[in-house]
Amino acid sequence: MEPVSPPPKADKNISKATFRRLPHYHQIASTYEGIGRKYISSKELSQILQINETLVRKDMADLEIRGRQNLGYEIQTMRKMIEDYLGLQEITEALIVGAGHLGKALALYHGFEPYGLRIVGLLDNDPEKIGTSVGPYEVLSVFRLASIVERHRIKLIILTVPKSAAQEVTDIAVAAGVRAVWNFTPTELRVPEGVYVRNEQIIAGFMTLSYFLKSISENEGAGK
Amino acid sequence: MEPVSPPPKADKNISKATFRRLPHYHQIASTYEGIGRKYISSKELSQILQINETLVRKDMADLEIRGRQNLGYEIQTMRKMIEDYLGLQEITEALIVGAGHLGKALALYHGFEPYGLRIVGLLDNDPEKIGTSVGPYEVLSVFRLASIVERHRIKLIILTVPKSAAQEVTDIAVAAGVRAVWNFTPTELRVPEGVYVRNEQIIAGFMTLSYFLKSISENEGAGK
């Protein structure tokens, strides 16, 4: 589930819609940079994102990314400015709580490093999992959550526990100093003011796909 | 990465913003139904979602979900109407292509069944993975992709291959009859008209969290 709005501290100069498009712009910039392109035009960006070119120009102006006549926006500058704006050039250390399938997959995912996200540990409450290895990590007892958060000043936890444990783990982590929760459980968490929860509801993506497949099935009378 | 807009066939009576809120409404309904609640008011919904109550009422009216005076919306009806609208009561069979960490985690995820999503197989191109078991699945060769899609009339693939293989796999699947791609690779896929791609960019969630943590660190001078 995407959050209904950007985090509370979001910049007043950037609209919610622009904020939501930042990961798209960043991905396009990274992809194009990877194949050796130097510039990209607002027209090309508007075609890839299927939005109006005027909107692309406004987004870039709001982000203070300036284009060059007949060339467009310098791709590397665009990528770096978005990274700077989002704080991706700083290292963010995070603990994963819940060493199930999803927790392990996230611990082993190689795509986080370039964005400054460093997984520093993986916790679980299952005695059969504690002490086992997941890639470079040894699964630690969830009873150590508070002390690890305090000692290493961890600000972010990645929550992949069962739904029934989600609120309790959050309460303990927040009391120990965590300020942000990346919530992969299908739970609406209660947190005090000043703590931000980002909900990832994987099923939301499927709902959109299901709607599309239902529509074509009805329109084309297919698949029956 | 969430799609910039709902799928092309989206109902004209439902705005993009309302469409995006459907998974939230559905999750709240499921949660409250699970704890035995029968009704929920627009006020309560507006507080949970942190949106205006007028907007909640408009969403419900657009979805033709009617409230009862002094009681609110009947939760079970609300859940079922959203499921019906999204086609979640039909079974959707899907193939996962890519038996890496994420592919395996999705294959073993128990949260899809209640939404009608049935994983029917898991494919990979790695000879060391082909023939191994992942829960109830035997990993099959990706060379069988086209024939499995054709024989079982599969309309949806879940793409968890490396970035470099994403377009090729998509082309083969689409040529064999696939109409929707749930894309977990960081790639902008090209597909013919009439085929819908839903991009899941897990890192987008982290970008929002990173921005929040950067803001509090600047405001509070903490973490330095």
Coordinates of C-alpha atoms in Angstrom, one line a residue:
Chain A
M1 CA 0.0 0.0 0.0
E2 CA 1.5 3.3 -1.0
P3 CA 1.1 6.0 1.6
V4 CA -1.9 8.3 1.0
S5 CA 0.5 11.3 1.1
P6 CA 4.2 11.9 1.1
P7 CA 5.9 12.1 4.6
P8 CA 4.8 14.9 6.8
K9 CA 8.0 16.9 6.4
A10 CA 7.7 17.0 2.6
D11 CA 9.0 20.1 1.0
K12 CA 6.3 22.7 0.3
N13 CA 7.7 23.5 -3.1
I14 CA 7.1 19.9 -4.3
S15 CA 3.6 18.7 -4.9
K16 CA 2.5 15.3 -3.8
A17 CA 2.1 14.2 -7.4
T18 CA 5.7 15.4 -8.2
F19 CA 7.0 13.6 -5.2
R20 CA 5.3 10.4 -6.4
R21 CA 7.0 10.7 -9.7
L22 CA 10.6 11.0 -8.3
P23 CA 11.3 7.3 -8.3
H24 CA 10.2 7.1 -11.9
Y25 CA 12.5 10.0 -13.0
H26 CA 15.3 8.4 -11.0
Q27 CA 14.8 5.0 -12.6
I28 CA 14.7 6.5 -16.1
A29 CA 17.9 8.5 -15.4
S30 CA 19.7 5.5 -14.0
T31 CA 18.7 3.3 -17.0
Y32 CA 19.6 5.9 -19.6
E33 CA 22.9 6.7 -17.8
G34 CA 23.7 3.0 -17.8
I35 CA 23.4 2.8 -21.6
G36 CA 25.7 5.8 -22.0
R37 CA 23.1 8.6 -22.8
K38 CA 24.0 12.1 -21.6
Y39 CA 20.8 14.1 -22.2
I40 CA 17.1 13.5 -22.2
S41 CA 14.4 15.8 -23.4
S42 CA 11.1 16.7 -21.7
K43 CA 9.3 15.1 -24.7
E44 CA 11.0 11.8 -24.2
L45 CA 10.3 11.8 -20.5
S46 CA 6.7 12.7 -21.1
Q47 CA 6.4 9.7 -23.6
I48 CA 8.0 7.2 -21.2
L49 CA 5.8 8.4 -18.2
Q50 CA 2.7 8.9 -20.4
I51 CA 2.1 12.3 -18.8
N52 CA 1.9 15.8 -20.4
E53 CA 5.2 17.4 -21.4
T54 CA 4.2 20.6 -19.6
L55 CA 3.9 18.6 -16.4
V56 CA 7.5 17.2 -16.9
R57 CA 8.8 20.7 -17.4
K58 CA 7.0 21.9 -14.3
D59 CA 8.4 18.9 -12.3
M60 CA 11.9 19.7 -13.4
A61 CA 11.6 23.4 -12.6
D62 CA 10.2 22.6 -9.1
L63 CA 13.2 20.3 -8.6
E64 CA 15.5 23.0 -9.9
I65 CA 16.8 20.7 -12.6
R66 CA 17.6 23.0 -15.6
G67 CA 17.6 21.8 -19.2
R68 CA 19.9 22.9 -22.0
Q69 CA 18.4 24.2 -25.3
N70 CA 18.2 21.5 -28.0
L71 CA 19.7 18.9 -25.7
G72 CA 17.4 18.6 -22.7
Y73 CA 18.2 17.7 -19.2
E74 CA 21.7 16.3 -18.3
I75 CA 20.9 12.8 -17.1
Q76 CA 23.6 12.4 -14.5
T77 CA 22.8 15.8 -12.9
M78 CA 19.1 14.8 -12.9
R79 CA 19.9 11.6 -11.1
K80 CA 22.2 13.2 -8.6
M81 CA 19.8 16.0 -7.8
I82 CA 17.0 13.5 -7.1
E83 CA 19.4 11.5 -4.9
D84 CA 20.4 14.6 -3.0
Y85 CA 16.9 15.7 -2.6
L86 CA 15.8 12.3 -1.2
G87 CA 18.9 11.9 1.0
L88 CA 20.0 8.7 -0.9
Q89 CA 23.6 9.7 -0.8
E90 CA 23.7 9.2 3.0
I91 CA 23.9 5.6 4.4
T92 CA 20.7 4.5 6.1
E93 CA 21.2 1.5 8.4
A94 CA 18.2 -0.8 8.8
L95 CA 17.2 -3.9 10.8
I96 CA 14.9 -6.5 9.2
V97 CA 12.5 -8.0 11.8
G98 CA 11.1 -11.3 10.6
A99 CA 13.3 -13.8 8.9
G100 CA 10.5 -15.5 6.8
H101 CA 10.6 -15.8 3.0
L102 CA 10.1 -12.1 2.4
G103 CA 12.5 -11.0 5.2
K104 CA 15.2 -13.3 3.7
A105 CA 14.5 -12.1 0.2
L106 CA 14.9 -8.5 1.2
A107 CA 18.1 -9.3 3.2
L108 CA 19.6 -10.9 0.1
Y109 CA 18.4 -8.3 -2.3
H110 CA 21.3 -6.5 -4.1
G111 CA 19.3 -3.5 -5.3
F112 CA 19.4 -1.5 -2.0
E113 CA 23.1 -0.7 -1.8
P114 CA 23.2 1.9 -4.6
Y115 CA 20.5 3.8 -2.7
G116 CA 22.4 4.0 0.5
L117 CA 20.2 1.4 2.3
R118 CA 22.4 -0.9 4.4
I119 CA 20.8 -3.9 6.1
V120 CA 22.7 -4.4 9.3
G121 CA 20.8 -7.4 10.8
L122 CA 18.0 -9.8 10.6
L123 CA 15.9 -10.8 13.7
D124 CA 13.3 -13.5 14.4
N125 CA 11.6 -15.1 17.3
D126 CA 11.8 -18.7 16.0
P127 CA 14.4 -20.7 18.0
E128 CA 14.9 -22.9 14.9
K129 CA 15.9 -19.8 12.8
I130 CA 18.0 -18.0 15.4
G131 CA 21.7 -18.7 14.8
T132 CA 21.2 -19.8 11.2
S133 CA 22.8 -17.9 8.4
V134 CA 21.1 -15.9 5.7
G135 CA 23.8 -14.8 3.3
P136 CA 26.2 -12.7 5.4
Y137 CA 23.7 -12.4 8.3
E138 CA 23.3 -14.5 11.4
V139 CA 19.6 -14.5 12.4
L140 CA 19.5 -12.9 15.9
S141 CA 16.8 -13.2 18.6
V142 CA 14.1 -10.5 18.4
F143 CA 14.6 -10.1 22.1
R144 CA 17.7 -8.1 21.2
L145 CA 15.7 -5.6 19.1
A146 CA 15.7 -2.8 21.6
S147 CA 19.4 -3.1 22.6
I148 CA 20.6 -3.2 18.9
V149 CA 18.4 -0.2 18.0
E150 CA 19.8 1.8 20.9
R151 CA 23.4 0.8 20.6
H152 CA 23.6 1.3 16.8
R153 CA 21.1 4.2 16.8
I154 CA 19.0 2.5 14.1
K155 CA 16.3 4.8 12.8
L156 CA 14.6 2.4 10.4
I157 CA 13.2 -1.1 10.7
I158 CA 11.9 -3.3 7.9
L159 CA 8.9 -5.2 9.2
T160 CA 8.3 -8.6 7.8
V161 CA 6.8 -10.4 10.8
P162 CA 3.4 -12.1 10.9
K163 CA 0.5 -9.6 11.2
S164 CA -0.1 -10.6 14.8
A165 CA 3.3 -9.5 15.9
A166 CA 3.5 -6.3 13.9
Q167 CA 2.3 -3.8 16.4
E168 CA 4.3 -5.2 19.4
V169 CA 7.5 -5.1 17.4
T170 CA 6.8 -1.6 16.2
D171 CA 6.1 -0.4 19.8
I172 CA 9.4 -1.8 21.1
A173 CA 11.4 -0.5 18.1
V174 CA 9.9 3.0 18.4
A175 CA 10.5 3.1 22.2
A176 CA 14.1 2.3 21.5
G177 CA 14.5 5.2 19.0
V178 CA 13.3 4.0 15.6
R179 CA 11.8 6.9 13.6
A180 CA 10.6 5.1 10.4
V181 CA 9.0 1.7 9.7
W182 CA 8.9 0.1 6.3
N183 CA 5.8 -2.0 6.9
F184 CA 5.4 -5.1 4.7
T185 CA 2.7 -6.6 6.9
P186 CA -1.0 -6.1 6.0
T187 CA -1.5 -4.1 9.2
E188 CA -2.4 -0.4 9.9
L189 CA 0.2 0.4 12.6
R190 CA -0.3 2.9 15.3
V191 CA 2.8 5.1 15.9
P192 CA 3.4 8.3 17.9
E193 CA 3.7 11.6 16.1
G194 CA 7.1 12.1 14.5
V195 CA 7.4 8.5 13.4
Y196 CA 6.7 7.7 9.8
V197 CA 5.2 4.4 8.5
R198 CA 5.5 3.5 4.8
N199 CA 3.1 0.7 4.0
E200 CA 4.0 -1.7 1.2
Q201 CA 0.9 -3.7 0.3
I202 CA 2.1 -6.1 -2.4
I203 CA -1.5 -7.2 -3.1
A204 CA -2.4 -3.6 -4.2
G205 CA -0.4 -4.3 -7.4
F206 CA -2.3 -7.4 -8.1
M207 CA -5.7 -5.6 -7.6
T208 CA -4.9 -3.3 -10.5
L209 CA -3.9 -6.3 -12.7
S210 CA -7.0 -8.2 -11.7
Y211 CA -9.1 -5.2 -12.7
F212 CA -7.5 -5.0 -16.1
L213 CA -7.8 -8.7 -16.8
K214 CA -11.5 -8.6 -15.7
S215 CA -12.1 -5.7 -18.1
I216 CA -10.5 -7.4 -21.1
S217 CA -12.3 -10.6 -20.3
E218 CA -15.7 -8.8 -20.3
N219 CA -14.9 -6.8 -23.4
E220 CA -13.5 -9.6 -25.5
G221 CA -15.6 -12.4 -24.0
A222 CA -12.3 -14.3 -23.8
G223 CA -11.0 -16.9 -21.3
K224 CA -14.3 -18.6 -20.7
Chain B
M1 CA 6.9 1.8 -8.8
E2 CA 3.2 2.3 -8.9
P3 CA 1.8 2.9 -12.4
V4 CA 1.3 6.6 -13.3
S5 CA -2.3 5.9 -13.9
P6 CA -4.8 3.0 -13.4
P7 CA -5.1 0.5 -16.2
P8 CA -6.4 1.8 -19.5
K9 CA -9.8 0.2 -19.2
A10 CA -10.5 1.8 -15.8
D11 CA -14.1 2.8 -15.3
K12 CA -15.0 6.4 -16.2
N13 CA -17.0 6.8 -13.0
I14 CA -14.1 6.1 -10.8
S15 CA -11.3 8.7 -10.6
K16 CA -7.7 7.7 -10.5
A17 CA -7.4 8.8 -6.9
T18 CA -10.4 6.8 -5.9
F19 CA -9.0 3.8 -7.7
R20 CA -5.7 4.1 -5.9
R21 CA -7.5 4.1 -2.5
L22 CA -9.4 0.9 -3.2
P23 CA -6.7 -1.4 -1.7
H24 CA -6.7 0.8 1.4
Y25 CA -10.5 0.5 1.8
H26 CA -10.3 -3.2 1.1
Q27 CA -7.6 -3.7 3.7
I28 CA -9.5 -1.7 6.4
A29 CA -12.7 -3.7 5.6
S30 CA -10.8 -7.0 5.9
T31 CA -9.1 -6.0 9.2
Y32 CA -12.3 -4.8 10.8
E33 CA -14.3 -7.8 9.6
G34 CA -11.6 -10.0 11.1
I35 CA -12.2 -8.5 14.5
G36 CA -15.9 -8.9 14.3
R37 CA -17.0 -5.3 13.4
K38 CA -20.1 -4.9 11.3
Y39 CA -20.2 -1.2 10.4
I40 CA -17.7 1.6 9.9
S41 CA -18.4 5.3 9.6
S42 CA -17.1 7.7 7.0
K43 CA -15.5 9.6 9.9
E44 CA -13.6 6.5 11.1
L45 CA -12.4 5.8 7.5
S46 CA -11.3 9.4 7.0
Q47 CA -9.3 9.2 10.3
I48 CA -7.5 6.0 9.3
L49 CA -6.7 7.2 5.8
Q50 CA -6.0 10.7 6.9
I51 CA -8.2 12.2 4.2
N52 CA -11.2 14.4 4.3
E53 CA -14.5 12.8 5.3
T54 CA -16.2 14.4 2.3
L55 CA -13.8 12.5 0.1
V56 CA -14.6 9.2 1.8
R57 CA -18.3 9.8 1.2
K58 CA -17.7 10.7 -2.4
D59 CA -15.6 7.5 -2.9
M60 CA -18.3 5.3 -1.4
A61 CA -21.0 7.0 -3.5
D62 CA -18.9 6.5 -6.7
L63 CA -18.5 2.8 -5.8
E64 CA -22.2 2.6 -5.1
I65 CA -21.5 1.5 -1.5
R66 CA -24.4 2.9 0.6
G67 CA -24.2 3.8 4.3
R68 CA -26.9 3.4 6.9
Q69 CA -27.8 6.3 9.1
N70 CA -26.1 6.3 12.5
L71 CA -24.3 3.1 11.6
G72 CA -22.1 3.8 8.6
Y73 CA -21.1 1.4 5.9
E74 CA -21.7 -2.3 6.3
I75 CA -18.1 -3.7 6.3
Q76 CA -18.7 -7.1 4.6
T77 CA -20.7 -5.5 1.8
M78 CA -18.0 -2.9 1.3
R79 CA -15.3 -5.6 1.1
K80 CA -17.3 -7.7 -1.3
M81 CA -18.3 -4.8 -3.6
I82 CA -14.6 -3.8 -3.9
E83 CA -13.7 -7.5 -4.6
D84 CA -16.4 -7.7 -7.2
Y85 CA -15.4 -4.4 -8.8
L86 CA -11.7 -5.5 -9.1
G87 CA -12.5 -9.0 -10.2
L88 CA -10.9 -10.6 -7.1
Q89 CA -13.6 -13.2 -6.8
E90 CA -12.4 -14.9 -10.0
I91 CA -9.4 -17.1 -10.0
T92 CA -6.4 -15.6 -11.9
E93 CA -3.7 -18.1 -12.7
A94 CA -0.1 -16.8 -12.9
L95 CA 3.3 -18.1 -13.7
I96 CA 6.4 -16.7 -11.9
V97 CA 9.4 -16.3 -14.2
G98 CA 12.6 -16.1 -12.2
A99 CA 13.3 -18.4 -9.2
G100 CA 15.6 -16.2 -7.4
H101 CA 15.1 -14.9 -3.8
L102 CA 12.1 -12.7 -4.7
G103 CA 10.5 -15.3 -7.1
K104 CA 10.7 -17.9 -4.4
A105 CA 9.3 -15.6 -1.7
L106 CA 6.4 -14.7 -3.9
A107 CA 5.8 -18.4 -4.8
L108 CA 5.6 -19.2 -1.1
Y109 CA 3.6 -16.2 0.0
H110 CA 0.3 -17.2 1.5
G111 CA -1.4 -13.8 1.1
F112 CA -2.4 -14.2 -2.5
E113 CA -5.0 -17.0 -2.3
P114 CA -7.8 -14.9 -0.6
Y115 CA -7.5 -12.5 -3.6
G116 CA -8.0 -15.2 -6.2
L117 CA -4.4 -15.2 -7.4
R118 CA -3.2 -18.7 -7.9
I119 CA 0.5 -19.3 -8.7
V120 CA 0.6 -22.3 -11.1
G121 CA 4.3 -22.6 -11.7
L122 CA 7.8 -21.2 -11.3
L123 CA 10.3 -21.0 -14.2
D124 CA 14.0 -20.3 -14.4
N125 CA 16.9 -20.7 -16.8
D126 CA 19.5 -21.9 -14.3
P127 CA 20.2 -25.7 -14.8
E128 CA 21.0 -25.9 -11.1
K129 CA 17.6 -24.6 -10.1
I130 CA 15.5 -26.5 -12.7
G131 CA 14.0 -29.6 -11.2
T132 CA 14.5 -28.4 -7.6
S133 CA 11.4 -27.9 -5.3
V134 CA 10.1 -24.6 -4.0
G135 CA 7.3 -25.5 -1.6
P136 CA 4.7 -27.3 -3.8
Y137 CA 6.4 -26.2 -7.1
E138 CA 9.0 -27.9 -9.2
V139 CA 11.1 -25.3 -10.9
L140 CA 10.6 -25.7 -14.7
S141 CA 12.8 -24.6 -17.6
V142 CA 12.1 -21.1 -18.9
F143 CA 12.2 -22.7 -22.4
R144 CA 8.7 -24.1 -21.6
L145 CA 7.3 -20.6 -21.0
A146 CA 5.5 -20.3 -24.3
S147 CA 4.0 -23.8 -24.3
I148 CA 2.8 -23.5 -20.7
V149 CA 1.2 -20.1 -21.4
E150 CA -0.6 -21.4 -24.5
R151 CA -1.7 -24.7 -23.0
H152 CA -3.1 -23.3 -19.8
R153 CA -4.2 -19.9 -21.3
I154 CA -2.2 -18.0 -18.7
K155 CA -2.9 -14.3 -18.9
L156 CA -0.5 -13.0 -16.2
I157 CA 3.2 -13.5 -15.6
I158 CA 5.1 -12.3 -12.5
L159 CA 8.5 -11.2 -13.6
T160 CA 11.4 -11.7 -11.2
V161 CA 14.2 -12.4 -13.6
P162 CA 17.4 -10.3 -13.8
K163 CA 17.0 -6.9 -15.6
S164 CA 18.9 -8.2 -18.6
A165 CA 16.3 -10.9 -19.3
A166 CA 13.2 -9.0 -18.6
Q167 CA 12.3 -7.7 -22.1
E168 CA 13.0 -11.0 -23.8
V169 CA 10.9 -13.0 -21.4
T170 CA 8.1 -10.4 -21.7
D171 CA 8.2 -10.6 -25.5
I172 CA 7.9 -14.4 -25.5
A173 CA 5.1 -14.5 -22.9
V174 CA 3.1 -11.8 -24.7
A175 CA 3.5 -13.6 -28.1
A176 CA 2.1 -16.7 -26.4
G177 CA -1.0 -14.9 -25.1
V178 CA -0.1 -13.2 -21.8
R179 CA -2.0 -9.9 -21.4
A180 CA -0.6 -8.6 -18.1
V181 CA 2.9 -8.4 -16.6
W182 CA 3.5 -7.9 -12.9
N183 CA 7.0 -6.5 -13.3
F184 CA 9.3 -6.7 -10.2
T185 CA 12.4 -5.9 -12.3
P186 CA 13.7 -2.3 -12.5
T187 CA 13.0 -2.1 -16.2
E188 CA 10.7 -0.1 -18.4
L189 CA 9.2 -2.8 -20.5
R190 CA 7.9 -2.3 -24.0
V191 CA 4.6 -4.1 -24.7
P192 CA 2.1 -3.9 -27.5
E193 CA -1.2 -2.1 -27.0
G194 CA -3.7 -4.1 -25.1
V195 CA -1.1 -5.5 -22.7
Y196 CA -0.8 -4.0 -19.3
V197 CA 2.4 -3.7 -17.2
R198 CA 2.2 -3.1 -13.5
N199 CA 5.7 -2.0 -12.2
E200 CA 6.6 -2.7 -8.6
Q201 CA 9.6 -0.7 -7.7
I202 CA 10.4 -1.8 -4.2
I203 CA 13.0 0.9 -3.8
A204 CA 10.4 3.7 -4.3
G205 CA 9.2 3.0 -0.8
F206 CA 12.6 3.4 0.6
M207 CA 13.0 6.7 -1.2
T208 CA 10.1 8.1 0.7
L209 CA 11.5 6.8 4.0
S210 CA 15.0 8.2 3.2
Y211 CA 13.5 11.6 2.5
F212 CA 11.7 11.6 5.9
L213 CA 14.8 10.5 7.8
K214 CA 16.9 13.2 6.1
S215 CA 14.3 15.8 7.0
I216 CA 14.2 14.9 10.7
S217 CA 18.0 14.6 10.8
E218 CA 18.3 18.2 9.4
N219 CA 15.6 19.6 11.7
E220 CA 16.7 17.9 14.9
G221 CA 20.4 17.9 14.1
A222 CA 20.4 14.3 15.2
G223 CA 22.4 11.3 14.1
K224 CA 25.6 13.2 13.4

